[in-house]
Structure formats: C-alpha cells, structure tokens
Amino acid sequence: MTDKSYWNDTEHGLRKVELRAAGFNPDDAAKRHPVVTIASPYTNAHRCNNRVQQIAELIIDALEQRGGQGLLVGAPAVSDALTQGTANAGYSLVSRDLMADCFETGHFAHHAQAMIVISGCDKTGAAAMMPLARTNAPGLVVYPGTSSPGAVNFSPWAEKGDNLTILDYAEGAAAHEAGKIGAIELQQLEKSVMPGSGTCGAMFTANTMSCITEAMGMMLARGASHTADYHADSEIHDDVKTQALASIDALYSLLDNGLRPRDIMTRAAFENAITVAYAMGGSTNMYLHLLAIARDAQVPLTIEDIQAIGERVPLIANLQPHGPFSMKTLHEVGGVPVVMKELLNHGLLHADALTVSGKTIADNLADTPELKDLTRKDVVLSVTKPIAAANNHISVLSGNIAPESCVLKLGGKTIEHGEFRGPARVFDSETEAMNAIRDDDIVAGDVIVVRRVGPVGAPGMPEMVHLTIQLQGRGLGKDVALITDGRFSGVSHGILIGHISPEAARGGPIGLVRDGDTVVINPLDRTLNVELSDAELSARANEQQPHTTDNSIQPGTVLDKYRRLVSSAHYGCVQ
Ligand code: FES
C-alpha cells in the first residue's frame, strides 16, 4: 500500500489508550512483535469451520509466548452443505470474495505485519490464499481438517470399509427416495458417515483447495489431509495442533528471511498446484478459485493455461468421488506429499518452487517414501498405471453453446463411443429440473440443461449438486448428462458440464437452446455444441427477449452488488 500516514503504523495501531480499553496490557502489548492477523472464518453454525476458534486461540497463545501478538479478523464462512438447493445458495461463491475482503480489510486496519489464515469449508479454502496474495504479508494457511469417515455393514457401502463420507449419505438419501434402500439403512448412514467435525471428507472442493494450497507451497507439508478431530465431542486432532504450532515456527522463519507470499505464489507454484489438483481428481470449482487467486497474486493465468497444464496429468489418487477412499485414508499413507513425490519423479512438478518452509518442493519431498515402499498400494497409483489417463477427468471445453468456455467433469470415466449425444431437456431453474427428475420425467439419453443459474443469473452461481445426487441415487449417473451455467459441488460426479460462459443472463447461447435440440458433448475434441446452424442460432437470438434484471434481488444487498460487479466463470468470477 502507498504510505500516506504520518504515524508509524505499529505505534498507531498499538497506541496504549486503545490497547488498555480493549483489555490488553498496554505496556506489554505496545512492544509486541510481530503483530499477526489471525484470519478466522469461525462459526459454530457448521462442522466445516466450528473448530477454527480453537485453532485461533492456540495460535494466539503460542504467538504470545514468543513475543508476538495475534489479532483476530473474522469473516462469514458459508457452508455449502447448508445452502445447496436453497434460495440462499448464491451466498456460497459470493462469500469467497467477501471473506477475502474482510481479511484484507482487517489486516490493514489493524496494522499487522504478518498473517496466518485458517481455512475450512470450500470457499474458505479459496479465500485463504486471496488475502495473503493481495496483502503480500508474510504468512501461510492452516487447515482445520476434514471430517473422519464412517462405515456401515450393508451393500453397496460396506464394500468401501471405513471410508464413508457425506457423499455416501447424500446418495443414500436419494436412493431411499427412489425406493432402493429402506429408512433403517438411511438412518445408519446418517449416524455413521461423519462422526465428528471437519470438511466433506474426500476429494471434494474443500480438500481440493487444501491440496492446492499445500502444492502451491502456502501450507506446510501434510497440512492438507488431516482430520479435524477424533469425534464431535473431542479436542481438535493432535495433527492439527502440530500443524498450527509448526506454522508459527514457519512464520518466524518467513519473517527472518523476508519471504513473502508472492515470492512463493509464482507461475511455477500455480503450475504445481494445477498438476496436483488434476492428479488427485479435484473439484471443478478449482478453475474459479485458481483464477481468482492468480489475479490477486498478480500471476497471469487463464483457463486455457489451466487446461494446458492439467491435460498432461493422469489421475492417480483413488479418492471419492471418482474412487472409494476418504481423505483420512490418504493422510494415513502419507498425504499429499506421496502424490507430489510420484509426480516429481516423473518430471511433472517444478522441483525448485519455494514453499513456506523456506525450502523447495524437492527439499520438502526428499524424505517422502516412494510408492513402492508404501504398505498400501491402492490409495495412490503410479503415473505409469493410473486410474485414468491424462485428460480423462476434468477439462475445459468450448463450442456454440459455450463460446468462452465450460468445464467437464467425468471423474476418470470415459464416455462410450467417445461422445454423448442426446435431446435437450431445458430448465430455467434448479427447482424445475429437480421436479422433472423426481417425476421420473428424465430418461436415459437426456441432456438436462439448467440455465439462468450463473454468477449474474442466480445470482451467485449455485451448485447443482442435488440434481447430480438424484441422478446417481436413481441409477442415471452414467446415462444422463447435465449441462449448466451454474456450478457443481466437488461431491458431484457423472457426465457433467458447468461454468458455461457466457451465461444465459448475459446473453450466452445456452439461453437459445430449446427442448428437443440435440446436444453433443465430445471430450476428446473438447467441444460442447447444439446441432443448430449459425443462422438458426442468430434467428433465435433476434427473437429472444433481452434478459431482464431479477427484481426479487433487493438493491444494496450483497447479491445485488455481486451481480453488478462479477465477471464470468471464464475469468474466475472475480470482481
Ligand atoms: Fe463444508 Fe463440504 S459443506 S466442506
């Protein structure tokens, strides 16, 4: 920031009259160094972030013992699980930028010299790196942890062992609704899948972002995969405590060495993060978040760059939603470093990228075991014998429905005959699409089109996860495609295309598709098209009424500001 102040920042921020009134010992607090922003998206409202306060207190106490001072800055953490499928779902993506703004604001307003961000639920994970990149204050991310998995003794879930997550409950609920399992089985799933706090427990969006943070070097090694606790009534997990305390050591070392986030969040670091996310089968939300973080880190990065880097990378982590295992199982075999070591050994990572440990990726991984030395060989597979070949998990497509771009999620599966072709079933809201699925009005071969649910249209680009769960629960996951200008949850799997840009509410051609039009998805060509001539699309565009502003959004609200400022998904929905 430009220095326009006549006060020394620290003197001003720690003036004794203010400190005394706020309950600090003024003589002691005025001398403390460093002043560290503890960016704390705490809430007791949901299990993803309800441990953040305990971690923040642990860090503040530890800093105090070393002569520093931790100052809390809060932010509204939104749980996707609590908002998906509701009228408030738009607040989820909106909260990413809101949280980053809160942390940036508090950091500068409190005149802090460093920053530790505690992450959590999906958007919190993205929002963790944005203020570090923006402020460039020495700092790093601490992850509160993922939820422990559970187990049941009936098929098909018994076969997964101790690896059940929220995905299993969600699909069980849909299977129950479709009459495939009974109420007792559903209750057993409900009681078993999440015995404690933490984020959704496999390679869903929160863990995608924690893995990206570790791979980018902004979190200590093995910090992305631990469980949050032992059970709902227990203390935070010892691994979380260890990470939090080690992160303070790392912070002092970053300060001593003058190492700042943008020294670490370089183009090479982004390429490493993208490579790891593709290798682990990350959530499609990563496209939005990587673009937003790169903007804040001042690293030129486009969605085409992400595709070009990712398409070299096979899928090797056998985690849900594409595989059977939970994050805890990955942690037990060594966590993200095991994946990174395999990628490094095959020349897929930049070995010399710096990390918050002050060392390079190669140095950090020097003692990580090779895959051949692991007892379990089914959790992380080799690059040479992967779960799916490169370019078979997520990729960026375009076509006459998505002139800018869209993202495809296949979860390591391949589409039979190389393409999916089917009649469009068009809906202008998630609710209308849900009603059609529940009425058994969607059949194998259909392409569900859900539009007007983009960043402007919804507003806030909600996740169509309950539609994908219904399709999976009804056994239609492999036979029905779903395309949308909205988003998907990391939990979603099937034949899915989201982030269609430009969105319908901004005049994108997805708004021109009609019931019965033939939609063609071709993963190999990376295209999404409707079989209509340019002349027909132009004629429809001329006939179409211009999109009108949704008057139900109250002027001045966060959603109102968001829809006026937000860019398309093609640019990461940055403001
Ligand atoms: Fe918070 Fe899934 S709902 S991580």
Coordinates of C-alpha atoms and ligand atoms in Angstrom, one line a residue, residues 46-49 78-82 84 120-122 143 166 198-200 204-207 491, ligand 1:
H46 CA -21.4 -25.8 10.8
R47 CA -19.0 -28.6 11.2
C48 CA -16.6 -27.3 8.5
N49 CA -15.5 -24.3 10.4
V78 CA -20.8 -20.2 4.4
S79 CA -21.3 -23.9 4.4
D80 CA -22.2 -25.3 1.0
A81 CA -24.0 -28.2 2.7
L82 CA -26.3 -25.8 4.4
Q84 CA -27.1 -26.0 -1.6
G120 CA -12.2 -24.6 6.3
C121 CA -15.2 -25.1 4.0
D122 CA -15.0 -24.8 0.3
Y143 CA -6.3 -26.1 7.6
I166 CA -21.2 -37.1 3.2
G198 CA -14.4 -31.2 9.6
T199 CA -14.9 -30.6 5.9
C200 CA -16.5 -33.0 3.5
F204 CA -14.4 -32.6 -2.8
T205 CA -13.9 -28.8 -3.0
A206 CA -12.6 -28.0 0.5
N207 CA -10.0 -30.7 0.2
V491 CA -19.3 -34.2 -4.4
Ligands
FES1 FE1 -18.2 -27.6 4.1 FE2 -18.4 -29.6 2.3 S1 -20.0 -28.4 3.2 S2 -16.6 -28.8 3.1

